[in-house]
PDB file of C-alpha atoms in Angstrom:
ATOM      1  CA  MET A 793      15.396 174.605 211.841  1.00 49.00           C
ATOM      2  CA  GLY A 794      14.864 174.195 215.516  1.00 50.00           C
ATOM      3  CA  LEU A 795      11.652 173.239 217.377  1.00 46.00           C
ATOM      4  CA  ARG A 796      10.846 176.822 218.232  1.00 49.00           C
ATOM      5  CA  SER A 797      11.225 177.844 214.596  1.00 49.00           C
ATOM      6  CA  GLU A 798       8.845 175.087 213.478  1.00 49.00           C
ATOM      7  CA  VAL A 799       6.194 176.147 216.025  1.00 46.00           C
ATOM      8  CA  ALA A 800       6.555 179.770 215.025  1.00 49.00           C
ATOM      9  CA  ALA A 801       6.338 178.894 211.338  1.00 51.00           C
ATOM     10  CA  GLY A 802       3.189 176.848 211.999  1.00 50.00           C
ATOM     11  CA  SER A 803       1.592 179.727 213.875  1.00 49.00           C
ATOM     12  CA  ILE A 804       2.392 182.136 211.044  1.00 44.00           C
ATOM     13  CA  HIS A 805       0.949 179.681 208.513  1.00 48.00           C
ATOM     14  CA  ARG A 806      -2.308 179.331 210.499  1.00 50.00           C
ATOM     15  CA  GLY A 807      -2.526 183.076 210.901  1.00 47.00           C
ATOM     16  CA  ILE A 808      -2.183 183.605 207.194  1.00 45.00           C
ATOM     17  CA  CYS A 809      -4.253 180.713 205.883  1.00 49.00           C
ATOM     18  CA  GLY A 810      -6.891 180.664 208.660  1.00 48.00           C
ATOM     19  CA  GLU A 811      -7.994 177.932 211.054  1.00 50.00           C
ATOM     20  CA  ARG A 812      -7.890 174.330 209.985  1.00 53.00           C
ATOM     21  CA  PRO A 813     -11.378 173.325 208.832  1.00 52.00           C
ATOM     22  CA  LYS A 814     -13.346 171.131 211.207  1.00 51.00           C
ATOM     23  CA  PRO A 815     -14.859 167.847 210.018  1.00 50.00           C
ATOM     24  CA  ALA A 816     -18.331 168.094 208.533  1.00 46.00           C
ATOM     25  CA  TRP A 817     -19.846 165.821 211.178  1.00 45.00           C
ATOM     26  CA  LYS A 818     -18.892 168.354 213.843  1.00 46.00           C
ATOM     27  CA  THR A 819     -20.171 171.453 212.099  1.00 48.00           C
ATOM     28  CA  GLY A 820     -23.257 169.949 210.510  1.00 45.00           C
ATOM     29  CA  SER A 821     -22.317 171.689 207.215  1.00 46.00           C
ATOM     30  CA  SER A 822     -23.079 168.572 205.198  1.00 46.00           C
ATOM     31  CA  LEU A 823     -26.761 168.884 206.140  1.00 46.00           C
ATOM     32  CA  PRO A 824     -29.174 171.023 204.130  1.00 49.00           C
ATOM     33  CA  ALA A 825     -29.900 174.410 205.627  1.00 49.00           C
ATOM     34  CA  ALA A 826     -33.538 173.465 206.297  1.00 46.00           C
ATOM     35  CA  ASN A 827     -32.516 170.427 208.372  1.00 45.00           C
ATOM     36  CA  ARG A 828     -29.542 172.013 210.152  1.00 45.00           C
ATOM     37  CA  SER A 829     -31.657 173.526 212.951  1.00 44.00           C
ATOM     38  CA  GLN A 830     -33.455 170.201 213.519  1.00 41.00           C
ATOM     39  CA  ALA A 831     -30.146 168.389 213.798  1.00 41.00           C
ATOM     40  CA  GLY A 832     -29.002 170.940 216.325  1.00 43.00           C
ATOM     41  CA  HIS A 833     -32.034 170.215 218.485  1.00 40.00           C
ATOM     42  CA  LEU A 834     -31.464 166.465 218.302  1.00 36.00           C
ATOM     43  CA  PHE A 835     -27.734 166.403 218.965  1.00 39.00           C
ATOM     44  CA  ASP A 836     -27.120 169.559 221.015  1.00 42.00           C
ATOM     45  CA  GLY A 837     -29.949 169.073 223.538  1.00 39.00           C
ATOM     46  CA  GLY A 838     -32.129 171.938 222.215  1.00 39.00           C
ATOM     47  CA  GLU A 839     -35.396 173.006 223.787  1.00 40.00           C
ATOM     48  CA  GLU A 840     -37.769 171.323 221.312  1.00 43.00           C
ATOM     49  CA  MET A 841     -36.794 167.633 221.531  1.00 45.00           C
ATOM     50  CA  SER A 842     -33.691 165.724 222.539  1.00 50.00           C
ATOM     51  CA  LEU A 843     -32.631 162.485 220.890  1.00 50.00           C
ATOM     52  CA  GLY A 844     -33.860 160.457 223.863  1.00 54.00           C
ATOM     53  CA  LYS A 845     -37.258 162.177 223.845  1.00 51.00           C
ATOM     54  CA  ALA A 846     -37.538 161.642 220.095  1.00 53.00           C
ATOM     55  CA  MET A 847     -36.977 157.905 220.529  1.00 55.00           C
ATOM     56  CA  ILE A 848     -39.558 157.708 223.343  1.00 57.00           C
ATOM     57  CA  HIS A 849     -42.062 159.653 221.247  1.00 50.00           C
ATOM     58  CA  ALA A 850     -41.513 157.301 218.299  1.00 55.00           C
ATOM     59  CA  ARG A 851     -42.064 154.241 220.500  1.00 59.00           C
ATOM     60  CA  LYS A 852     -45.298 155.725 221.882  1.00 54.00           C
ATOM     61  CA  GLN A 853     -46.584 156.445 218.392  1.00 52.00           C
ATOM     62  CA  LYS A 854     -45.849 152.876 217.311  1.00 55.00           C
ATOM     63  CA  ALA A 855     -47.621 151.497 220.397  1.00 56.00           C
ATOM     64  CA  ILE A 856     -50.689 153.654 219.710  1.00 50.00           C
ATOM     65  CA  ALA A 857     -50.744 152.526 216.090  1.00 53.00           C
ATOM     66  CA  ARG A 858     -50.498 148.856 217.110  1.00 56.00           C
ATOM     67  CA  SER A 859     -53.293 149.281 219.660  1.00 50.00           C
ATOM     68  CA  ALA A 860     -55.564 150.974 217.111  1.00 48.00           C
ATOM     69  CA  ALA A 861     -54.844 148.279 214.527  1.00 51.00           C
ATOM     70  CA  HIS A 862     -55.560 145.531 217.065  1.00 51.00           C
ATOM     71  CA  ALA A 863     -58.830 147.183 218.069  1.00 48.00           C
ATOM     72  CA  ALA A 864     -59.843 147.437 214.409  1.00 48.00           C
ATOM     73  CA  ASP A 865     -58.998 143.766 213.832  1.00 50.00           C
ATOM     74  CA  MET A 866     -61.121 142.769 216.826  1.00 47.00           C
ATOM     75  CA  GLY A 867     -64.024 144.857 215.598  1.00 49.00           C
ATOM     76  CA  ALA A 868     -64.097 147.050 218.702  1.00 45.00           C
ATOM     77  CA  ALA A 869     -66.185 150.214 218.713  1.00 48.00           C
ATOM     78  CA  PRO A 870     -64.505 153.597 219.285  1.00 52.00           C
ATOM     79  CA  SER A 871     -63.609 153.959 222.960  1.00 58.00           C
ATOM     80  CA  SER A 872     -65.330 157.352 223.252  1.00 63.00           C
ATOM     81  CA  HIS A 873     -68.606 155.768 222.149  1.00 70.00           C
ATOM     82  CA  ILE A 874     -68.215 152.720 224.386  1.00 73.00           C
ATOM     83  CA  LEU A 875     -67.619 154.778 227.535  1.00 80.00           C
ATOM     84  CA  GLN A 876     -70.887 156.677 227.038  1.00 79.00           C
ATOM     85  CA  MET A 877     -73.105 153.601 226.785  1.00 83.00           C
ATOM     86  CA  PRO A 878     -75.727 153.154 229.553  1.00 86.00           C
ATOM     87  CA  VAL A 879     -75.203 150.476 232.190  1.00 91.00           C
ATOM     88  CA  LEU A 880     -77.909 149.205 234.545  1.00 92.00           C
ATOM     89  CA  VAL A 881     -76.941 149.297 238.225  1.00 93.00           C
ATOM     90  CA  LEU A 882     -78.461 146.718 240.593  1.00 94.00           C
ATOM     91  CA  ASN A 883     -78.430 146.724 244.344  1.00 94.00           C
ATOM     92  CA  ALA A 884     -76.981 143.720 246.125  1.00 95.00           C
ATOM     93  CA  SER A 885     -80.532 142.334 246.213  1.00 93.00           C
ATOM     94  CA  TYR A 886     -80.716 142.521 242.374  1.00 92.00           C
ATOM     95  CA  GLU A 887     -83.141 145.453 242.598  1.00 89.00           C
ATOM     96  CA  PRO A 888     -82.541 147.975 239.779  1.00 90.00           C
ATOM     97  CA  ILE A 889     -81.652 151.308 241.344  1.00 86.00           C
ATOM     98  CA  ASN A 890     -79.935 153.438 238.734  1.00 86.00           C
ATOM     99  CA  ILE A 891     -78.410 153.814 235.282  1.00 85.00           C
ATOM    100  CA  CYS A 892     -74.891 155.128 234.862  1.00 87.00           C
ATOM    101  CA  GLY A 893     -72.391 155.502 232.059  1.00 87.00           C
ATOM    102  CA  ALA A 894     -69.978 152.730 231.129  1.00 89.00           C
ATOM    103  CA  ARG A 895     -67.029 154.790 232.374  1.00 90.00           C
ATOM    104  CA  ARG A 896     -68.534 155.024 235.881  1.00 93.00           C
ATOM    105  CA  ALA A 897     -69.468 151.328 235.809  1.00 93.00           C
ATOM    106  CA  LEU A 898     -65.891 150.346 234.978  1.00 92.00           C
ATOM    107  CA  VAL A 899     -64.595 152.421 237.890  1.00 92.00           C
ATOM    108  CA  LEU A 900     -66.996 150.661 240.297  1.00 94.00           C
ATOM    109  CA  VAL A 901     -65.976 147.236 239.007  1.00 92.00           C
ATOM    110  CA  LEU A 902     -62.222 147.922 239.061  1.00 90.00           C
ATOM    111  CA  LYS A 903     -62.459 149.312 242.613  1.00 93.00           C
ATOM    112  CA  GLY A 904     -64.237 146.169 243.816  1.00 94.00           C
ATOM    113  CA  ILE A 905     -67.464 148.002 244.664  1.00 95.00           C
ATOM    114  CA  ALA A 906     -69.514 146.142 242.061  1.00 96.00           C
ATOM    115  CA  ARG A 907     -69.276 143.097 239.838  1.00 95.00           C
ATOM    116  CA  THR A 908     -70.322 142.563 236.244  1.00 94.00           C
ATOM    117  CA  GLU A 909     -73.513 140.548 235.870  1.00 95.00           C
ATOM    118  CA  GLU A 910     -74.035 140.959 232.128  1.00 93.00           C
ATOM    119  CA  GLU A 911     -71.485 141.886 229.478  1.00 91.00           C
ATOM    120  CA  HIS A 912     -72.236 144.090 226.525  1.00 83.00           C
ATOM    121  CA  GLY A 913     -70.242 142.051 224.008  1.00 80.00           C
ATOM    122  CA  LEU A 914     -67.822 144.904 223.277  1.00 78.00           C
ATOM    123  CA  THR A 915     -64.269 145.294 224.507  1.00 78.00           C
ATOM    124  CA  LEU A 916     -62.135 148.295 225.401  1.00 75.00           C
ATOM    125  CA  HIS A 917     -58.513 147.775 224.365  1.00 73.00           C
ATOM    126  CA  ALA A 918     -55.451 149.261 226.013  1.00 73.00           C
ATOM    127  CA  GLN A 919     -51.826 148.839 224.995  1.00 74.00           C
ATOM    128  CA  ARG A 920     -51.259 145.584 226.864  1.00 78.00           C
ATOM    129  CA  SER A 921     -54.692 144.547 228.065  1.00 77.00           C
ATOM    130  CA  TRP A 922     -58.396 144.638 227.313  1.00 80.00           C
ATOM    131  CA  VAL A 923     -61.560 144.716 229.378  1.00 81.00           C
ATOM    132  CA  ALA A 924     -65.086 143.601 228.548  1.00 85.00           C
ATOM    133  CA  MET A 925     -67.662 146.367 228.749  1.00 88.00           C
ATOM    134  CA  PRO A 926     -70.451 145.654 231.270  1.00 92.00           C
ATOM    135  CA  SER A 927     -74.126 145.991 230.471  1.00 92.00           C
ATOM    136  CA  VAL A 928     -75.410 145.232 233.988  1.00 95.00           C
ATOM    137  CA  ILE A 929     -73.461 145.564 237.234  1.00 96.00           C
ATOM    138  CA  ARG A 930     -74.443 144.671 240.800  1.00 96.00           C
ATOM    139  CA  LEU A 931     -73.224 146.325 243.993  1.00 96.00           C
ATOM    140  CA  LEU A 932     -71.465 143.913 246.330  1.00 96.00           C
ATOM    141  CA  GLU A 933     -72.896 145.589 249.443  1.00 94.00           C
ATOM    142  CA  TYR A 934     -76.536 146.529 249.927  1.00 94.00           C
ATOM    143  CA  ARG A 935     -77.161 150.268 249.782  1.00 90.00           C
ATOM    144  CA  ARG A 936     -80.257 151.873 251.254  1.00 86.00           C
ATOM    145  CA  ILE A 937     -81.940 154.230 248.811  1.00 75.00           C
ATOM    146  CA  PRO A 938     -84.147 156.417 251.029  1.00 67.00           C
ATOM    147  CA  HIS A 939     -85.291 158.728 248.279  1.00 63.00           C
ATOM    148  CA  GLN A 940     -84.510 158.328 244.620  1.00 61.00           C
ATOM    149  CA  THR A 941     -83.951 161.519 242.728  1.00 65.00           C
ATOM    150  CA  ARG A 942     -83.467 162.059 239.032  1.00 73.00           C
ATOM    151  CA  ALA A 943     -82.596 165.256 237.258  1.00 82.00           C
ATOM    152  CA  LEU A 944     -85.499 167.154 235.779  1.00 90.00           C
ATOM    153  CA  SER A 945     -84.483 167.310 232.136  1.00 90.00           C
ATOM    154  CA  ARG A 946     -86.003 167.243 228.685  1.00 92.00           C
ATOM    155  CA  LYS A 947     -84.695 163.715 228.118  1.00 86.00           C
ATOM    156  CA  ASN A 948     -86.283 162.342 231.297  1.00 86.00           C
ATOM    157  CA  ILE A 949     -89.630 164.047 230.615  1.00 92.00           C
ATOM    158  CA  LEU A 950     -89.738 162.521 227.130  1.00 90.00           C
ATOM    159  CA  LEU A 951     -88.855 159.122 228.556  1.00 83.00           C
ATOM    160  CA  ARG A 952     -91.589 159.408 231.176  1.00 87.00           C
ATOM    161  CA  ASP A 953     -94.172 160.315 228.511  1.00 91.00           C
ATOM    162  CA  ARG A 954     -92.806 157.643 226.118  1.00 87.00           C
ATOM    163  CA  ASN A 955     -92.093 160.139 223.347  1.00 91.00           C
ATOM    164  CA  THR A 956     -95.831 160.728 223.004  1.00 94.00           C
ATOM    165  CA  CYS A 957     -97.443 164.142 222.637  1.00 97.00           C
ATOM    166  CA  GLN A 958     -99.702 164.509 225.670  1.00 97.00           C
ATOM    167  CA  TYR A 959    -102.312 166.448 223.682  1.00 97.00           C
ATOM    168  CA  CYS A 960    -102.750 164.676 220.324  1.00 95.00           C
ATOM    169  CA  GLY A 961    -101.469 161.257 221.404  1.00 95.00           C
ATOM    170  CA  GLU A 962     -99.085 160.757 218.483  1.00 95.00           C
ATOM    171  CA  VAL A 963     -95.635 159.225 218.946  1.00 94.00           C
ATOM    172  CA  PHE A 964     -92.703 161.226 217.592  1.00 94.00           C
ATOM    173  CA  ALA A 965     -88.952 160.963 217.457  1.00 91.00           C
ATOM    174  CA  PRO A 966     -87.303 162.787 220.389  1.00 90.00           C
ATOM    175  CA  GLY A 967     -85.987 165.495 218.067  1.00 92.00           C
ATOM    176  CA  GLU A 968     -89.525 166.299 216.908  1.00 95.00           C
ATOM    177  CA  LEU A 969     -90.871 166.902 220.410  1.00 96.00           C
ATOM    178  CA  THR A 970     -90.635 169.834 222.785  1.00 96.00           C
ATOM    179  CA  LEU A 971     -91.715 170.496 226.362  1.00 97.00           C
ATOM    180  CA  ASP A 972     -94.906 172.353 227.232  1.00 97.00           C
ATOM    181  CA  HIS A 973     -95.819 173.998 230.508  1.00 96.00           C
ATOM    182  CA  VAL A 974     -99.384 172.947 231.316  1.00 96.00           C
ATOM    183  CA  ILE A 975     -99.727 176.163 233.281  1.00 96.00           C
ATOM    184  CA  PRO A 976     -97.748 178.693 231.210  1.00 96.00           C
ATOM    185  CA  ARG A 977     -94.845 180.360 232.912  1.00 94.00           C
ATOM    186  CA  SER A 978     -96.431 183.739 232.254  1.00 94.00           C
ATOM    187  CA  ARG A 979     -99.383 182.530 234.368  1.00 93.00           C
ATOM    188  CA  GLY A 980     -97.179 181.454 237.268  1.00 94.00           C
ATOM    189  CA  GLY A 981     -96.366 177.905 236.113  1.00 94.00           C
ATOM    190  CA  ASN A 982     -93.106 176.337 237.257  1.00 95.00           C
ATOM    191  CA  SER A 983     -90.741 173.906 235.585  1.00 94.00           C
ATOM    192  CA  THR A 984     -91.611 170.807 237.614  1.00 94.00           C
ATOM    193  CA  TRP A 985     -92.457 167.181 236.938  1.00 92.00           C
ATOM    194  CA  GLU A 986     -96.134 168.005 237.540  1.00 93.00           C
ATOM    195  CA  ASN A 987     -96.225 170.926 235.091  1.00 96.00           C
ATOM    196  CA  LEU A 988     -94.093 169.722 232.170  1.00 96.00           C
ATOM    197  CA  VAL A 989     -95.282 167.342 229.448  1.00 97.00           C
ATOM    198  CA  ALA A 990     -94.004 166.134 226.103  1.00 96.00           C
ATOM    199  CA  CYS A 991     -95.636 168.037 223.266  1.00 97.00           C
ATOM    200  CA  CYS A 992     -95.324 168.164 219.479  1.00 96.00           C
ATOM    201  CA  HIS A 993     -94.581 171.495 217.838  1.00 96.00           C
ATOM    202  CA  GLY A 994     -98.033 171.731 216.286  1.00 95.00           C
ATOM    203  CA  CYS A 995     -99.881 171.359 219.577  1.00 96.00           C
ATOM    204  CA  ASN A 996     -97.409 173.656 221.277  1.00 95.00           C
ATOM    205  CA  ARG A 997     -98.133 176.460 218.798  1.00 95.00           C
ATOM    206  CA  ARG A 998    -101.874 175.868 218.992  1.00 94.00           C
ATOM    207  CA  LYS A 999    -101.938 175.991 222.799  1.00 95.00           C
ATOM    208  CA  GLY A1000     -99.701 179.018 222.948  1.00 93.00           C
ATOM    209  CA  ASN A1001     -99.996 180.970 226.181  1.00 93.00           C
ATOM    210  CA  ARG A1002    -103.435 179.743 227.153  1.00 94.00           C
ATOM    211  CA  MET A1003    -104.697 177.554 229.978  1.00 94.00           C
ATOM    212  CA  LEU A1004    -106.384 174.266 229.131  1.00 93.00           C
ATOM    213  CA  SER A1005    -109.553 175.549 230.834  1.00 93.00           C
ATOM    214  CA  GLU A1006    -109.672 178.243 228.175  1.00 93.00           C
ATOM    215  CA  MET A1007    -109.698 175.716 225.335  1.00 92.00           C
ATOM    216  CA  ASP A1008    -112.374 173.243 224.292  1.00 89.00           C
ATOM    217  CA  ASP A1009    -110.378 171.118 221.830  1.00 88.00           C
ATOM    218  CA  MET A1010    -107.277 170.258 223.897  1.00 93.00           C
ATOM    219  CA  VAL A1011    -107.049 167.935 226.882  1.00 93.00           C
ATOM    220  CA  LEU A1012    -104.238 166.045 228.524  1.00 95.00           C
ATOM    221  CA  LEU A1013    -103.972 162.330 227.864  1.00 94.00           C
ATOM    222  CA  ARG A1014    -102.879 161.817 231.464  1.00 91.00           C
ATOM    223  CA  GLU A1015    -102.002 164.035 234.364  1.00 92.00           C
ATOM    224  CA  PRO A1016     -98.230 164.517 234.629  1.00 93.00           C
ATOM    225  CA  ARG A1017     -96.913 162.565 237.595  1.00 86.00           C
ATOM    226  CA  PRO A1018     -94.188 163.684 239.951  1.00 80.00           C
ATOM    227  CA  PHE A1019     -91.037 161.631 240.129  1.00 74.00           C
ATOM    228  CA  SER A1020     -91.526 158.370 241.991  1.00 75.00           C
ATOM    229  CA  LEU A1021     -90.219 154.824 242.065  1.00 73.00           C
ATOM    230  CA  HIS A1022     -92.657 153.980 239.294  1.00 75.00           C
ATOM    231  CA  THR A1023     -91.322 156.834 237.173  1.00 77.00           C
ATOM    232  CA  SER A1024     -87.760 155.692 237.799  1.00 77.00           C
ATOM    233  CA  ARG A1025     -88.548 152.119 236.742  1.00 78.00           C
ATOM    234  CA  GLN A1026     -90.334 153.389 233.651  1.00 77.00           C
ATOM    235  CA  ILE A1027     -87.343 155.505 232.642  1.00 77.00           C
ATOM    236  CA  MET A1028     -84.982 152.569 233.161  1.00 81.00           C
ATOM    237  CA  ARG A1029     -87.247 150.339 231.071  1.00 79.00           C
ATOM    238  CA  MET A1030     -87.315 152.890 228.282  1.00 77.00           C
ATOM    239  CA  LEU A1031     -83.536 153.162 228.262  1.00 75.00           C
ATOM    240  CA  GLY A1032     -83.092 149.386 228.401  1.00 75.00           C
ATOM    241  CA  ARG A1033     -85.753 148.543 225.860  1.00 75.00           C
ATOM    242  CA  GLY A1034     -83.141 147.834 223.200  1.00 72.00           C
ATOM    243  CA  ASP A1035     -80.977 145.638 225.446  1.00 76.00           C
ATOM    244  CA  ASP A1036     -82.251 142.117 226.047  1.00 81.00           C
ATOM    245  CA  ARG A1037     -79.787 141.668 228.904  1.00 87.00           C
ATOM    246  CA  TRP A1038     -81.778 144.163 231.007  1.00 89.00           C
ATOM    247  CA  ARG A1039     -85.145 142.450 230.623  1.00 85.00           C
ATOM    248  CA  LYS A1040     -84.734 139.866 233.354  1.00 86.00           C
ATOM    249  CA  TYR A1041     -84.041 142.661 235.867  1.00 88.00           C
ATOM    250  CA  LEU A1042     -86.644 145.230 234.753  1.00 83.00           C
ATOM    251  CA  PHE A1043     -89.606 143.304 233.367  1.00 69.00           C
ATOM    252  CA  TYR A1044     -91.080 141.056 236.039  1.00 56.00           C
TER     253      TYR A1044
END
């Protein structure tokens, strides 16, 4: 039989018997049906994840796990909690001027605007480095503070009044206090430092919508003061009362 006859015979045989089966590693038929689509994404460059991206993702997950394990071994607090801790800010003259969050304090230190004077004793861990959390920072250049302002908020009013009801004189937890308008809003009172005081719920219900001049059994312990440098220092002292590192800068 000549060459042409052999080729023709082979073509007839393939036409009758079908195509020659491809190896299993090419078709993916050796894989279970549930895993076949995943293999297609890994080897055929599908939309979900390529093989290279899968390897990078696995390395990132391992690095995160190692970092978390290292932070646990070192006894570090959760980073979300650390970054919300208060930090005392000093002017270049060591005068206390503000309180900011630890996240903002770290930015000032890393940018070279401030330096750490007191450390908190906690550390924030990254993949290849760690940084000590500051408790007190000092600006490297003196900043003039012409007029200090602080947000009028429930927290700051309670700090100013030292968590003390301004009618009965009892000290409560912050969650057990509310704010009272000395001159009720229905009588034209505004929400200002001079018209808001800390008040317990009992006194607040008893006072209701009345003026103090209309009552004989309720008086203010002290007149509410507007915001001033003294108020700012008092608020900073209240916030730093539990941190001994602040005392040398606030109590003098």
